[in-house]
Amino acid sequence: MLNSGSIKNHTSWQNAVRLDDVDLRILRELSADARTPNNLLASRAGVAPSTCLGRVRALQDAGVIRGFHADVDPAKLGLRIAAMISVVVRSEARDAMLESARTLRGLPEVQDVFVLGGTPDILVHVVTDSIESLRDFVAGNLGANPAFSSTQTNIVFEHLSAANPD
């Protein structure tokens, strides 16, 4: 997720999608609060509501807006243990690295998967209800995977999201 500062600093020549100031204002507002009503969004962007709705749809069609999401607090669901797990892929399994990452993405504990350049090869963000569940996840899904040569688990003490600077 981009924060509004990232969008503010965007220049249209950096991307294949040409964005004007109105598009950038719309993206900034939606990044701050995706539930902003269209009339208010249009007012803040300085365009008519029908124009704003068309712009949002065009941004979705172009793939600039990939979706609208709820920011759910895992701890409120009893998922109090968060970890970032670095995964090194065996050299003979590198051709299937993206497939392995996609498989991990489908596991219920997994929040995000990043395929990286360098070491580690994959970074996995997971949430679980306990240290024991985290241990079982690592052993059962990573340690038992013959494509992975090693893992390193780092417990997240605090997640300070740029989207919620509270």
JSON list of C-alpha atoms in Angstrom, two decimals:
[
{"chain": "A", "resi": 1, "resn": "MET", "atom": "CA", "xyz": [0.00, 0.00, 0.00]},
{"chain": "A", "resi": 2, "resn": "LEU", "atom": "CA", "xyz": [1.33, 3.43, -0.90]},
{"chain": "A", "resi": 3, "resn": "ASN", "atom": "CA", "xyz": [0.99, 6.19, 1.61]},
{"chain": "A", "resi": 4, "resn": "SER", "atom": "CA", "xyz": [-0.19, 9.62, 0.55]},
{"chain": "A", "resi": 5, "resn": "GLY", "atom": "CA", "xyz": [3.38, 10.95, 0.66]},
{"chain": "A", "resi": 6, "resn": "SER", "atom": "CA", "xyz": [4.48, 8.42, -1.97]},
{"chain": "A", "resi": 7, "resn": "ILE", "atom": "CA", "xyz": [1.63, 9.48, -4.21]},
{"chain": "A", "resi": 8, "resn": "LYS", "atom": "CA", "xyz": [2.36, 13.18, -3.64]},
{"chain": "A", "resi": 9, "resn": "ASN", "atom": "CA", "xyz": [5.89, 12.71, -4.92]},
{"chain": "A", "resi": 10, "resn": "HIS", "atom": "CA", "xyz": [4.81, 10.78, -8.03]},
{"chain": "A", "resi": 11, "resn": "THR", "atom": "CA", "xyz": [5.61, 12.23, -11.42]},
{"chain": "A", "resi": 12, "resn": "SER", "atom": "CA", "xyz": [3.70, 10.82, -14.38]},
{"chain": "A", "resi": 13, "resn": "TRP", "atom": "CA", "xyz": [6.82, 10.16, -16.49]},
{"chain": "A", "resi": 14, "resn": "GLN", "atom": "CA", "xyz": [7.94, 7.51, -14.00]},
{"chain": "A", "resi": 15, "resn": "ASN", "atom": "CA", "xyz": [5.12, 5.18, -14.96]},
{"chain": "A", "resi": 16, "resn": "ALA", "atom": "CA", "xyz": [3.55, 3.88, -18.16]},
{"chain": "A", "resi": 17, "resn": "VAL", "atom": "CA", "xyz": [0.17, 5.14, -16.90]},
{"chain": "A", "resi": 18, "resn": "ARG", "atom": "CA", "xyz": [-0.20, 8.88, -17.40]},
{"chain": "A", "resi": 19, "resn": "LEU", "atom": "CA", "xyz": [-1.68, 10.48, -14.30]},
{"chain": "A", "resi": 20, "resn": "ASP", "atom": "CA", "xyz": [-2.65, 14.12, -14.00]},
{"chain": "A", "resi": 21, "resn": "ASP", "atom": "CA", "xyz": [-3.08, 16.22, -10.85]},
{"chain": "A", "resi": 22, "resn": "VAL", "atom": "CA", "xyz": [-6.74, 15.20, -10.47]},
{"chain": "A", "resi": 23, "resn": "ASP", "atom": "CA", "xyz": [-5.84, 11.50, -10.62]},
{"chain": "A", "resi": 24, "resn": "LEU", "atom": "CA", "xyz": [-3.11, 12.02, -8.04]},
{"chain": "A", "resi": 25, "resn": "ARG", "atom": "CA", "xyz": [-5.49, 13.90, -5.70]},
{"chain": "A", "resi": 26, "resn": "ILE", "atom": "CA", "xyz": [-8.03, 11.07, -6.03]},
{"chain": "A", "resi": 27, "resn": "LEU", "atom": "CA", "xyz": [-5.35, 8.47, -5.26]},
{"chain": "A", "resi": 28, "resn": "ARG", "atom": "CA", "xyz": [-4.11, 10.44, -2.24]},
{"chain": "A", "resi": 29, "resn": "GLU", "atom": "CA", "xyz": [-7.62, 10.70, -0.82]},
{"chain": "A", "resi": 30, "resn": "LEU", "atom": "CA", "xyz": [-8.48, 7.05, -1.42]},
{"chain": "A", "resi": 31, "resn": "SER", "atom": "CA", "xyz": [-5.15, 5.93, 0.06]},
{"chain": "A", "resi": 32, "resn": "ALA", "atom": "CA", "xyz": [-5.94, 7.88, 3.21]},
{"chain": "A", "resi": 33, "resn": "ASP", "atom": "CA", "xyz": [-9.52, 6.55, 3.39]},
{"chain": "A", "resi": 34, "resn": "ALA", "atom": "CA", "xyz": [-10.88, 4.17, 0.75]},
{"chain": "A", "resi": 35, "resn": "ARG", "atom": "CA", "xyz": [-14.38, 4.68, 2.17]},
{"chain": "A", "resi": 36, "resn": "THR", "atom": "CA", "xyz": [-14.49, 8.36, 1.19]},
{"chain": "A", "resi": 37, "resn": "PRO", "atom": "CA", "xyz": [-17.89, 8.96, -0.45]},
{"chain": "A", "resi": 38, "resn": "ASN", "atom": "CA", "xyz": [-17.73, 9.90, -4.12]},
{"chain": "A", "resi": 39, "resn": "ASN", "atom": "CA", "xyz": [-19.27, 13.37, -3.55]},
{"chain": "A", "resi": 40, "resn": "LEU", "atom": "CA", "xyz": [-16.63, 14.25, -0.96]},
{"chain": "A", "resi": 41, "resn": "LEU", "atom": "CA", "xyz": [-13.87, 12.70, -3.08]},
{"chain": "A", "resi": 42, "resn": "ALA", "atom": "CA", "xyz": [-15.02, 14.77, -6.07]},
{"chain": "A", "resi": 43, "resn": "SER", "atom": "CA", "xyz": [-15.07, 17.94, -3.98]},
{"chain": "A", "resi": 44, "resn": "ARG", "atom": "CA", "xyz": [-11.55, 17.32, -2.68]},
{"chain": "A", "resi": 45, "resn": "ALA", "atom": "CA", "xyz": [-10.30, 16.54, -6.20]},
{"chain": "A", "resi": 46, "resn": "GLY", "atom": "CA", "xyz": [-12.00, 19.64, -7.63]},
{"chain": "A", "resi": 47, "resn": "VAL", "atom": "CA", "xyz": [-14.18, 17.82, -10.17]},
{"chain": "A", "resi": 48, "resn": "ALA", "atom": "CA", "xyz": [-17.85, 16.92, -10.64]},
{"chain": "A", "resi": 49, "resn": "PRO", "atom": "CA", "xyz": [-19.03, 13.69, -8.95]},
{"chain": "A", "resi": 50, "resn": "SER", "atom": "CA", "xyz": [-19.68, 12.03, -12.33]},
{"chain": "A", "resi": 51, "resn": "THR", "atom": "CA", "xyz": [-16.17, 12.94, -13.49]},
{"chain": "A", "resi": 52, "resn": "CYS", "atom": "CA", "xyz": [-14.70, 11.62, -10.25]},
{"chain": "A", "resi": 53, "resn": "LEU", "atom": "CA", "xyz": [-16.56, 8.32, -10.57]},
{"chain": "A", "resi": 54, "resn": "GLY", "atom": "CA", "xyz": [-15.30, 7.98, -14.15]},
{"chain": "A", "resi": 55, "resn": "ARG", "atom": "CA", "xyz": [-11.74, 8.73, -13.05]},
{"chain": "A", "resi": 56, "resn": "VAL", "atom": "CA", "xyz": [-11.87, 6.12, -10.27]},
{"chain": "A", "resi": 57, "resn": "ARG", "atom": "CA", "xyz": [-13.21, 3.52, -12.69]},
{"chain": "A", "resi": 58, "resn": "ALA", "atom": "CA", "xyz": [-10.49, 4.41, -15.24]},
{"chain": "A", "resi": 59, "resn": "LEU", "atom": "CA", "xyz": [-7.83, 4.06, -12.54]},
{"chain": "A", "resi": 60, "resn": "GLN", "atom": "CA", "xyz": [-9.25, 0.64, -11.66]},
{"chain": "A", "resi": 61, "resn": "ASP", "atom": "CA", "xyz": [-9.39, -0.43, -15.32]},
{"chain": "A", "resi": 62, "resn": "ALA", "atom": "CA", "xyz": [-5.77, 0.66, -15.80]},
{"chain": "A", "resi": 63, "resn": "GLY", "atom": "CA", "xyz": [-4.72, -1.40, -12.78]},
{"chain": "A", "resi": 64, "resn": "VAL", "atom": "CA", "xyz": [-3.54, 1.64, -10.80]},
{"chain": "A", "resi": 65, "resn": "ILE", "atom": "CA", "xyz": [-6.18, 0.93, -8.16]},
{"chain": "A", "resi": 66, "resn": "ARG", "atom": "CA", "xyz": [-5.96, -2.79, -7.51]},
{"chain": "A", "resi": 67, "resn": "GLY", "atom": "CA", "xyz": [-8.74, -2.93, -4.95]},
{"chain": "A", "resi": 68, "resn": "PHE", "atom": "CA", "xyz": [-10.24, -1.54, -1.79]},
{"chain": "A", "resi": 69, "resn": "HIS", "atom": "CA", "xyz": [-9.42, -3.28, 1.47]},
{"chain": "A", "resi": 70, "resn": "ALA", "atom": "CA", "xyz": [-10.36, -3.24, 5.12]},
{"chain": "A", "resi": 71, "resn": "ASP", "atom": "CA", "xyz": [-7.41, -2.79, 7.48]},
{"chain": "A", "resi": 72, "resn": "VAL", "atom": "CA", "xyz": [-8.16, -5.54, 10.00]},
{"chain": "A", "resi": 73, "resn": "ASP", "atom": "CA", "xyz": [-6.27, -5.68, 13.28]},
{"chain": "A", "resi": 74, "resn": "PRO", "atom": "CA", "xyz": [-5.12, -9.33, 13.62]},
{"chain": "A", "resi": 75, "resn": "ALA", "atom": "CA", "xyz": [-4.73, -8.96, 17.40]},
{"chain": "A", "resi": 76, "resn": "LYS", "atom": "CA", "xyz": [-8.46, -8.22, 17.73]},
{"chain": "A", "resi": 77, "resn": "LEU", "atom": "CA", "xyz": [-9.05, -11.64, 16.13]},
{"chain": "A", "resi": 78, "resn": "GLY", "atom": "CA", "xyz": [-6.76, -13.39, 18.60]},
{"chain": "A", "resi": 79, "resn": "LEU", "atom": "CA", "xyz": [-3.81, -13.44, 16.19]},
{"chain": "A", "resi": 80, "resn": "ARG", "atom": "CA", "xyz": [-1.31, -11.79, 18.51]},
{"chain": "A", "resi": 81, "resn": "ILE", "atom": "CA", "xyz": [1.95, -13.22, 17.15]},
{"chain": "A", "resi": 82, "resn": "ALA", "atom": "CA", "xyz": [3.31, -11.64, 13.97]},
{"chain": "A", "resi": 83, "resn": "ALA", "atom": "CA", "xyz": [6.56, -12.63, 12.31]},
{"chain": "A", "resi": 84, "resn": "MET", "atom": "CA", "xyz": [8.64, -11.89, 9.25]},
{"chain": "A", "resi": 85, "resn": "ILE", "atom": "CA", "xyz": [10.22, -15.08, 7.96]},
{"chain": "A", "resi": 86, "resn": "SER", "atom": "CA", "xyz": [13.17, -14.98, 5.58]},
{"chain": "A", "resi": 87, "resn": "VAL", "atom": "CA", "xyz": [13.35, -17.97, 3.26]},
{"chain": "A", "resi": 88, "resn": "VAL", "atom": "CA", "xyz": [16.35, -19.07, 1.19]},
{"chain": "A", "resi": 89, "resn": "VAL", "atom": "CA", "xyz": [15.46, -21.21, -1.83]},
{"chain": "A", "resi": 90, "resn": "ARG", "atom": "CA", "xyz": [17.76, -24.06, -2.86]},
{"chain": "A", "resi": 91, "resn": "SER", "atom": "CA", "xyz": [19.63, -23.30, -6.09]},
{"chain": "A", "resi": 92, "resn": "GLU", "atom": "CA", "xyz": [18.10, -26.31, -7.83]},
{"chain": "A", "resi": 93, "resn": "ALA", "atom": "CA", "xyz": [14.59, -25.00, -6.97]},
{"chain": "A", "resi": 94, "resn": "ARG", "atom": "CA", "xyz": [15.04, -21.42, -8.21]},
{"chain": "A", "resi": 95, "resn": "ASP", "atom": "CA", "xyz": [13.02, -22.08, -11.38]},
{"chain": "A", "resi": 96, "resn": "ALA", "atom": "CA", "xyz": [10.00, -22.78, -9.18]},
{"chain": "A", "resi": 97, "resn": "MET", "atom": "CA", "xyz": [10.59, -19.92, -6.72]},
{"chain": "A", "resi": 98, "resn": "LEU", "atom": "CA", "xyz": [7.60, -17.85, -7.85]},
{"chain": "A", "resi": 99, "resn": "GLU", "atom": "CA", "xyz": [5.36, -20.92, -7.72]},
{"chain": "A", "resi": 100, "resn": "SER", "atom": "CA", "xyz": [6.59, -21.63, -4.17]},
{"chain": "A", "resi": 101, "resn": "ALA", "atom": "CA", "xyz": [5.85, -18.03, -3.17]},
{"chain": "A", "resi": 102, "resn": "ARG", "atom": "CA", "xyz": [2.34, -18.26, -4.62]},
{"chain": "A", "resi": 103, "resn": "THR", "atom": "CA", "xyz": [1.73, -21.47, -2.66]},
{"chain": "A", "resi": 104, "resn": "LEU", "atom": "CA", "xyz": [2.79, -19.72, 0.55]},
{"chain": "A", "resi": 105, "resn": "ARG", "atom": "CA", "xyz": [0.45, -16.80, -0.25]},
{"chain": "A", "resi": 106, "resn": "GLY", "atom": "CA", "xyz": [-2.50, -19.19, -0.10]},
{"chain": "A", "resi": 107, "resn": "LEU", "atom": "CA", "xyz": [-1.85, -20.32, 3.49]},
{"chain": "A", "resi": 108, "resn": "PRO", "atom": "CA", "xyz": [-4.23, -18.87, 6.11]},
{"chain": "A", "resi": 109, "resn": "GLU", "atom": "CA", "xyz": [-1.46, -17.53, 8.38]},
{"chain": "A", "resi": 110, "resn": "VAL", "atom": "CA", "xyz": [0.22, -15.61, 5.56]},
{"chain": "A", "resi": 111, "resn": "GLN", "atom": "CA", "xyz": [-0.47, -11.89, 5.23]},
{"chain": "A", "resi": 112, "resn": "ASP", "atom": "CA", "xyz": [2.08, -10.98, 2.56]},
{"chain": "A", "resi": 113, "resn": "VAL", "atom": "CA", "xyz": [4.77, -12.66, 0.49]},
{"chain": "A", "resi": 114, "resn": "PHE", "atom": "CA", "xyz": [7.65, -10.77, -1.09]},
{"chain": "A", "resi": 115, "resn": "VAL", "atom": "CA", "xyz": [9.96, -12.33, -3.70]},
{"chain": "A", "resi": 116, "resn": "LEU", "atom": "CA", "xyz": [13.28, -10.53, -3.33]},
{"chain": "A", "resi": 117, "resn": "GLY", "atom": "CA", "xyz": [16.48, -9.99, -5.26]},
{"chain": "A", "resi": 118, "resn": "GLY", "atom": "CA", "xyz": [19.39, -11.14, -3.16]},
{"chain": "A", "resi": 119, "resn": "THR", "atom": "CA", "xyz": [19.34, -13.07, 0.08]},
{"chain": "A", "resi": 120, "resn": "PRO", "atom": "CA", "xyz": [16.85, -14.02, 1.37]},
{"chain": "A", "resi": 121, "resn": "ASP", "atom": "CA", "xyz": [14.85, -15.04, -1.68]},
{"chain": "A", "resi": 122, "resn": "ILE", "atom": "CA", "xyz": [11.40, -14.80, -0.12]},
{"chain": "A", "resi": 123, "resn": "LEU", "atom": "CA", "xyz": [10.09, -12.80, 2.83]},
{"chain": "A", "resi": 124, "resn": "VAL", "atom": "CA", "xyz": [6.85, -14.02, 4.41]},
{"chain": "A", "resi": 125, "resn": "HIS", "atom": "CA", "xyz": [4.72, -11.99, 6.84]},
{"chain": "A", "resi": 126, "resn": "VAL", "atom": "CA", "xyz": [2.59, -14.28, 9.02]},
{"chain": "A", "resi": 127, "resn": "VAL", "atom": "CA", "xyz": [0.23, -13.91, 11.98]},
{"chain": "A", "resi": 128, "resn": "THR", "atom": "CA", "xyz": [-0.70, -16.69, 14.40]},
{"chain": "A", "resi": 129, "resn": "ASP", "atom": "CA", "xyz": [-2.45, -17.06, 17.73]},
{"chain": "A", "resi": 130, "resn": "SER", "atom": "CA", "xyz": [0.59, -18.39, 19.60]},
{"chain": "A", "resi": 131, "resn": "ILE", "atom": "CA", "xyz": [4.31, -19.07, 19.48]},
{"chain": "A", "resi": 132, "resn": "GLU", "atom": "CA", "xyz": [3.47, -22.77, 19.21]},
{"chain": "A", "resi": 133, "resn": "SER", "atom": "CA", "xyz": [1.31, -22.12, 16.13]},
{"chain": "A", "resi": 134, "resn": "LEU", "atom": "CA", "xyz": [4.13, -20.08, 14.61]},
{"chain": "A", "resi": 135, "resn": "ARG", "atom": "CA", "xyz": [6.58, -22.92, 15.30]},
{"chain": "A", "resi": 136, "resn": "ASP", "atom": "CA", "xyz": [4.18, -25.40, 13.68]},
{"chain": "A", "resi": 137, "resn": "PHE", "atom": "CA", "xyz": [3.74, -23.12, 10.66]},
{"chain": "A", "resi": 138, "resn": "VAL", "atom": "CA", "xyz": [7.49, -22.80, 10.14]},
{"chain": "A", "resi": 139, "resn": "ALA", "atom": "CA", "xyz": [8.15, -26.51, 10.64]},
{"chain": "A", "resi": 140, "resn": "GLY", "atom": "CA", "xyz": [5.22, -27.75, 8.57]},
{"chain": "A", "resi": 141, "resn": "ASN", "atom": "CA", "xyz": [5.18, -25.28, 5.70]},
{"chain": "A", "resi": 142, "resn": "LEU", "atom": "CA", "xyz": [8.75, -24.06, 5.39]},
{"chain": "A", "resi": 143, "resn": "GLY", "atom": "CA", "xyz": [11.09, -26.54, 7.08]},
{"chain": "A", "resi": 144, "resn": "ALA", "atom": "CA", "xyz": [9.36, -29.50, 5.45]},
{"chain": "A", "resi": 145, "resn": "ASN", "atom": "CA", "xyz": [9.49, -27.93, 1.98]},
{"chain": "A", "resi": 146, "resn": "PRO", "atom": "CA", "xyz": [12.38, -29.46, 0.00]},
{"chain": "A", "resi": 147, "resn": "ALA", "atom": "CA", "xyz": [12.64, -26.29, -2.12]},
{"chain": "A", "resi": 148, "resn": "PHE", "atom": "CA", "xyz": [13.77, -24.25, 0.89]},
{"chain": "A", "resi": 149, "resn": "SER", "atom": "CA", "xyz": [17.28, -24.53, 2.26]},
{"chain": "A", "resi": 150, "resn": "SER", "atom": "CA", "xyz": [16.86, -22.31, 5.32]},
{"chain": "A", "resi": 151, "resn": "THR", "atom": "CA", "xyz": [14.57, -19.92, 7.17]},
{"chain": "A", "resi": 152, "resn": "GLN", "atom": "CA", "xyz": [15.03, -17.20, 9.72]},
{"chain": "A", "resi": 153, "resn": "THR", "atom": "CA", "xyz": [12.07, -16.08, 11.82]},
{"chain": "A", "resi": 154, "resn": "ASN", "atom": "CA", "xyz": [11.88, -12.59, 13.29]},
{"chain": "A", "resi": 155, "resn": "ILE", "atom": "CA", "xyz": [9.05, -11.78, 15.71]},
{"chain": "A", "resi": 156, "resn": "VAL", "atom": "CA", "xyz": [7.34, -8.44, 15.08]},
{"chain": "A", "resi": 157, "resn": "PHE", "atom": "CA", "xyz": [7.07, -6.45, 18.32]},
{"chain": "A", "resi": 158, "resn": "GLU", "atom": "CA", "xyz": [5.25, -3.48, 16.78]},
{"chain": "A", "resi": 159, "resn": "HIS", "atom": "CA", "xyz": [3.88, -2.70, 13.32]},
{"chain": "A", "resi": 160, "resn": "LEU", "atom": "CA", "xyz": [3.95, 1.03, 12.59]},
{"chain": "A", "resi": 161, "resn": "SER", "atom": "CA", "xyz": [2.04, 1.41, 9.33]},
{"chain": "A", "resi": 162, "resn": "ALA", "atom": "CA", "xyz": [2.66, 4.47, 7.18]},
{"chain": "A", "resi": 163, "resn": "ALA", "atom": "CA", "xyz": [-1.05, 4.36, 6.30]},
{"chain": "A", "resi": 164, "resn": "ASN", "atom": "CA", "xyz": [-2.03, 4.82, 9.98]},
{"chain": "A", "resi": 165, "resn": "PRO", "atom": "CA", "xyz": [0.50, 7.20, 11.59]},
{"chain": "A", "resi": 166, "resn": "ASP", "atom": "CA", "xyz": [-1.33, 7.19, 14.98]}
]
